[in-house]
CSV table of C-alpha atoms in Angstrom, one decimal:
chain,number,residue,atom,x,y,z
E,8,MET,CA,12.1,18.2,-36.8
E,9,THR,CA,13.1,18.8,-33.2
E,10,ASN,CA,9.8,20.5,-32.4
E,11,ASN,CA,7.9,17.6,-34.0
E,12,PHE,CA,9.8,15.1,-32.0
E,13,LEU,CA,9.3,16.9,-28.7
E,14,SER,CA,5.6,17.2,-29.5
E,15,ARG,CA,5.3,13.5,-30.2
E,16,MET,CA,7.1,12.7,-27.0
E,17,ALA,CA,4.8,14.9,-25.0
E,18,VAL,CA,1.8,13.1,-26.5
E,19,VAL,CA,3.3,9.7,-25.6
E,20,ALA,CA,4.0,10.9,-22.1
E,21,ALA,CA,0.5,12.2,-21.6
E,22,GLY,CA,-0.9,9.0,-22.9
E,23,LEU,CA,1.2,7.0,-20.4
E,24,LEU,CA,0.1,9.2,-17.5
E,25,LEU,CA,-3.6,8.8,-18.5
E,26,SER,CA,-3.2,5.0,-18.8
E,27,VAL,CA,-1.6,4.8,-15.3
E,28,ALA,CA,-4.3,7.0,-13.9
E,29,ALA,CA,-7.0,4.9,-15.5
E,30,LEU,CA,-5.5,1.7,-14.1
E,31,ALA,CA,-5.1,3.2,-10.6
E,32,ASN,CA,-8.7,4.3,-10.5
E,33,GLU,CA,-10.1,1.0,-12.0
E,34,GLY,CA,-13.4,0.2,-10.3
E,35,GLY,CA,-14.1,3.6,-8.7
E,36,ASN,CA,-12.7,6.7,-7.1
E,37,LEU,CA,-9.8,6.2,-4.8
E,38,GLN,CA,-9.6,7.7,-1.3
E,39,GLN,CA,-6.4,9.2,-0.1
E,40,SER,CA,-4.7,6.8,2.3
E,41,GLY,CA,-2.2,9.3,3.9
E,42,THR,CA,0.4,6.6,4.3
E,43,ASP,CA,3.8,7.7,5.7
E,44,LEU,CA,6.8,5.3,5.4
E,45,ASP,CA,8.6,7.4,8.0
E,46,ASP,CA,5.9,6.5,10.6
E,47,ARG,CA,7.5,3.4,12.1
E,48,ALA,CA,4.6,2.8,14.5
E,49,SER,CA,2.2,2.7,11.6
E,50,LEU,CA,4.3,0.2,9.8
E,51,GLN,CA,4.6,-2.0,12.9
E,52,ARG,CA,0.8,-1.9,13.4
E,53,GLY,CA,0.3,-2.7,9.8
E,54,ALA,CA,2.7,-5.7,10.0
E,55,ALA,CA,0.7,-7.1,12.9
E,56,LEU,CA,-2.6,-6.5,11.2
E,57,TYR,CA,-1.5,-8.0,8.0
E,58,MET,CA,0.0,-11.1,9.6
E,59,ASN,CA,-3.1,-11.6,11.8
E,60,ASN,CA,-5.7,-11.0,9.2
E,61,CYS,CA,-4.2,-11.5,5.7
E,62,SER,CA,-1.2,-13.8,5.8
E,63,GLY,CA,-3.4,-16.9,6.3
E,64,CYS,CA,-4.3,-16.6,2.6
E,65,HIS,CA,-1.8,-14.2,1.0
E,66,SER,CA,2.0,-14.6,1.0
E,67,LEU,CA,4.7,-12.0,0.8
E,68,LYS,CA,7.2,-14.2,-1.1
E,69,TYR,CA,9.7,-11.4,-1.7
E,70,VAL,CA,10.0,-10.3,2.0
E,71,ARG,CA,11.8,-12.1,4.8
E,72,TYR,CA,10.9,-12.1,8.5
E,73,ALA,CA,14.4,-11.0,9.3
E,74,ARG,CA,14.2,-8.0,6.9
E,75,ILE,CA,10.9,-6.9,8.5
E,76,ALA,CA,12.6,-7.1,11.9
E,77,GLU,CA,15.6,-5.0,10.8
E,78,ASP,CA,13.6,-2.4,8.9
E,79,LEU,CA,10.8,-1.9,11.5
E,80,GLY,CA,12.9,-2.0,14.6
E,81,LEU,CA,11.7,-5.3,15.9
E,82,SER,CA,13.6,-8.1,17.7
E,83,GLU,CA,13.7,-11.6,16.4
E,84,GLN,CA,11.7,-12.7,19.4
E,85,GLN,CA,8.9,-10.1,18.6
E,86,VAL,CA,8.7,-11.2,15.0
E,87,MET,CA,8.7,-14.9,15.7
E,88,GLN,CA,6.1,-14.7,18.5
E,89,ASN,CA,3.8,-12.0,17.0
E,90,LEU,CA,4.2,-12.1,13.2
E,91,ASN,CA,5.1,-15.7,12.3
E,92,PHE,CA,2.2,-18.1,12.4
E,93,THR,CA,3.4,-20.7,9.9
E,94,GLY,CA,6.4,-22.1,11.8
E,95,GLY,CA,8.9,-20.7,9.3
E,96,LYS,CA,12.4,-19.7,10.2
E,97,PHE,CA,13.5,-16.2,11.0
E,98,GLY,CA,15.4,-16.0,7.6
E,99,ASP,CA,12.5,-17.4,5.6
E,100,HIS,CA,10.2,-15.5,3.3
E,101,VAL,CA,6.7,-14.8,4.4
E,102,ILE,CA,4.8,-17.7,2.8
E,103,SER,CA,1.1,-18.4,3.5
E,104,ALA,CA,0.0,-21.6,5.1
E,105,MET,CA,-2.7,-21.9,2.4
E,106,THR,CA,-1.7,-23.9,-0.6
E,107,PRO,CA,-2.9,-23.0,-4.1
E,108,GLU,CA,-5.1,-26.1,-4.1
E,109,MET,CA,-6.7,-25.0,-0.8
E,110,GLY,CA,-7.3,-21.5,-2.2
E,111,VAL,CA,-9.0,-22.9,-5.3
E,112,ALA,CA,-11.2,-25.2,-3.2
E,113,ALA,CA,-12.2,-22.3,-0.9
E,114,PHE,CA,-12.5,-19.3,-3.3
E,115,GLY,CA,-12.4,-20.7,-6.8
E,116,LYS,CA,-8.9,-19.4,-7.4
E,117,ALA,CA,-5.6,-19.2,-5.4
E,118,PRO,CA,-5.2,-16.0,-3.4
E,119,PRO,CA,-2.5,-13.9,-5.0
E,120,ASP,CA,0.8,-13.0,-3.5
E,121,LEU,CA,0.7,-9.4,-2.2
E,122,SER,CA,4.4,-8.5,-2.2
E,123,LEU,CA,4.1,-6.1,-5.1
E,124,ILE,CA,0.4,-5.1,-4.8
E,125,ALA,CA,1.3,-1.6,-3.6
E,126,ARG,CA,3.7,-1.0,-6.6
E,127,VAL,CA,1.0,-2.2,-9.0
E,128,ARG,CA,-2.0,-0.6,-7.5
E,129,GLY,CA,-0.7,2.0,-5.1
E,130,PRO,CA,-1.5,2.4,-1.3
E,131,ASP,CA,-4.6,4.5,-2.0
E,132,TRP,CA,-6.1,1.6,-3.9
E,133,ILE,CA,-5.4,-0.8,-1.0
E,134,TYR,CA,-6.8,1.6,1.5
E,135,THR,CA,-10.0,2.1,-0.5
E,136,TYR,CA,-10.3,-1.6,-1.3
E,137,LEU,CA,-10.2,-2.5,2.4
E,138,LYS,CA,-13.0,0.0,3.2
E,139,SER,CA,-15.2,-1.0,0.2
E,140,PHE,CA,-16.5,-4.4,1.2
E,141,TYR,CA,-20.3,-4.9,1.6
E,142,LEU,CA,-22.7,-7.8,2.1
E,143,ASP,CA,-24.0,-9.3,-1.1
E,144,GLU,CA,-26.1,-12.4,-1.0
E,145,SER,CA,-25.8,-13.0,-4.7
E,146,ARG,CA,-22.0,-13.7,-4.4
E,147,PRO,CA,-20.7,-17.2,-3.5
E,148,VAL,CA,-18.8,-15.9,-0.4
E,149,GLY,CA,-21.6,-13.4,0.5
E,150,TRP,CA,-19.4,-10.3,0.0
E,151,ASN,CA,-18.7,-7.8,-2.8
E,152,ASN,CA,-16.5,-4.8,-3.2
E,153,THR,CA,-17.3,-1.5,-5.0
E,154,LEU,CA,-13.7,-1.0,-6.0
E,155,PHE,CA,-13.2,-4.6,-7.1
E,156,PRO,CA,-16.6,-5.8,-8.2
E,157,ASN,CA,-17.4,-9.5,-7.9
E,158,VAL,CA,-14.3,-10.1,-5.8
E,159,SER,CA,-13.8,-13.7,-4.8
E,160,MET,CA,-12.8,-13.1,-1.2
E,161,PRO,CA,-14.8,-12.2,1.9
E,162,ASN,CA,-14.0,-9.1,4.0
E,163,PRO,CA,-11.1,-10.2,6.2
E,164,LEU,CA,-11.6,-7.2,8.6
E,165,TRP,CA,-15.4,-7.4,9.1
E,166,GLN,CA,-15.1,-7.9,12.8
E,167,LEU,CA,-13.1,-4.7,13.1
E,168,GLN,CA,-15.1,-2.7,10.5
E,169,GLY,CA,-18.6,-4.1,11.1
E,170,LEU,CA,-21.1,-5.3,8.5
E,171,GLN,CA,-21.7,-2.8,5.7
E,172,GLN,CA,-24.9,-2.8,3.8
E,173,PRO,CA,-25.0,-1.1,0.4
E,174,LYS,CA,-27.1,2.0,-0.4
E,175,TYR,CA,-28.1,1.7,-4.1
E,176,GLY,CA,-28.7,4.6,-6.4
E,177,PRO,CA,-31.1,4.9,-9.3
E,178,LYS,CA,-30.8,2.6,-12.3
E,179,ASP,CA,-28.2,3.5,-14.9
E,180,ALA,CA,-28.4,3.1,-18.7
E,181,ALA,CA,-27.6,-0.6,-18.4
E,182,GLY,CA,-30.4,-1.1,-15.9
E,183,ASP,CA,-28.1,-1.6,-12.9
E,184,ARG,CA,-28.3,0.2,-9.6
E,185,PRO,CA,-24.8,1.3,-8.6
E,186,VAL,CA,-23.8,1.3,-4.9
E,187,GLU,CA,-23.5,4.9,-3.8
E,188,GLY,CA,-22.7,4.4,-0.2
E,189,PHE,CA,-22.9,2.1,2.9
E,190,THR,CA,-24.7,1.8,6.1
E,191,ILE,CA,-23.4,-0.2,9.1
E,192,SER,CA,-26.0,-2.9,10.0
E,193,GLN,CA,-23.8,-4.4,12.7
E,194,PRO,CA,-21.0,-2.3,14.3
E,195,GLY,CA,-17.5,-3.8,14.5
E,196,SER,CA,-15.0,-3.5,17.4
E,197,GLN,CA,-13.6,-0.3,16.0
E,198,THR,CA,-15.1,3.1,15.3
E,199,PRO,CA,-15.0,4.4,11.7
E,200,GLN,CA,-12.0,6.6,12.5
E,201,GLN,CA,-10.2,3.7,14.1
E,202,PHE,CA,-10.9,1.5,11.1
E,203,ASP,CA,-9.6,4.2,8.8
E,204,GLN,CA,-6.3,4.0,10.7
E,205,THR,CA,-6.3,0.2,10.5
E,206,ALA,CA,-6.7,0.3,6.7
E,207,ARG,CA,-4.0,3.0,6.5
E,208,ASP,CA,-1.6,1.0,8.5
E,209,ILE,CA,-2.1,-2.1,6.3
E,210,ALA,CA,-1.7,0.0,3.2
E,211,ALA,CA,1.5,1.5,4.6
E,212,PHE,CA,3.0,-2.0,5.5
E,213,LEU,CA,2.2,-3.3,2.0
E,214,GLU,CA,3.8,-0.1,0.5
E,215,TYR,CA,6.9,-0.9,2.5
E,216,ALA,CA,6.7,-4.6,1.5
E,217,GLY,CA,6.7,-3.6,-2.2
E,218,GLU,CA,10.0,-1.8,-1.8
E,219,PRO,CA,11.7,-2.3,1.5
E,220,ALA,CA,14.7,-0.3,0.3
E,221,ALA,CA,12.5,2.8,0.2
E,222,LEU,CA,13.0,3.3,4.0
E,223,LYS,CA,16.8,3.6,3.7
E,224,ARG,CA,16.5,5.6,0.5
E,225,HIS,CA,14.4,8.2,2.3
E,226,SER,CA,16.9,8.5,5.1
E,227,ILE,CA,19.9,8.7,2.7
E,228,GLY,CA,18.0,11.3,0.6
E,229,VAL,CA,17.9,13.7,3.5
E,230,TRP,CA,21.6,13.5,4.1
E,231,THR,CA,22.2,13.8,0.3
E,232,VAL,CA,20.2,17.0,0.2
E,233,LEU,CA,22.0,18.4,3.2
E,234,PHE,CA,25.4,17.6,1.6
E,235,LEU,CA,24.4,19.3,-1.6
E,236,ALA,CA,23.3,22.4,0.2
E,237,PHE,CA,26.5,22.5,2.2
E,238,PHE,CA,28.6,21.9,-1.0
E,239,ALA,CA,26.7,24.7,-2.8
E,240,PHE,CA,27.5,27.0,0.1
E,241,LEU,CA,31.2,26.2,-0.1
E,242,ALA,CA,31.1,26.6,-3.9
E,243,MET,CA,29.5,30.1,-3.5
E,244,LEU,CA,32.2,31.1,-1.0
E,245,LEU,CA,35.0,29.8,-3.3
E,246,LYS,CA,33.5,31.7,-6.3
E,247,LYS,CA,33.5,34.9,-4.3
E,248,GLU,CA,37.1,34.4,-3.3
E,249,TYR,CA,38.2,33.8,-6.9
E,250,TRP,CA,36.3,36.8,-8.3
E,251,ARG,CA,37.7,39.0,-5.5
E,252,ASP,CA,41.2,38.7,-7.1
E,253,VAL,CA,39.8,39.3,-10.6
E,254,HIS,CA,38.2,42.6,-9.6
């Protein structure tokens, strides 16, 4: 019975892993973002990029400006001058100036809050999504996305990335021609390598926003491992001392 139970649990666990993998890869193959929560400079850049390009539509309702300042090593003045564009107080949550009604009028639906997007999708999904916009005249906003087909929003970073035109492959069984790549018809202000870093920084900031406590957990984890290693060393010395008397 024990073996059967373990076998069933293994099957369930494998099924859960496959389900998570399928959800994470929904809409296409993901590119590795390479985010690093220990890279404070990347998080600071990501915060600035997010606030300047994304916060006009998307809130971070579970994150406070004061917490961002504390965790990212920023002063209150830096946050209020460079990251707060809605007139909110230092202790307020990051709420977009766009109301749900304004979002529906502009895009057909209210832009979602992105506090937990990295926990739901993962930083690799965010990174790939930001790089996958292309011009599509058939869409109401003139843009589409290979990772999130028929997305309702335009590319918020097109001035940095440039204008991407799709390169279509041969027709599939359904008669559709999938997008197999992109060409830049109008360069942006950044090189492809620079834009990769921009997308990485935003993904890292949203990964932090999804779980701000992760920064402290990482630092505490290092000291915990060092303590356990030191304790194990003392335990080994104590064991030798006890067994010396036995022998």
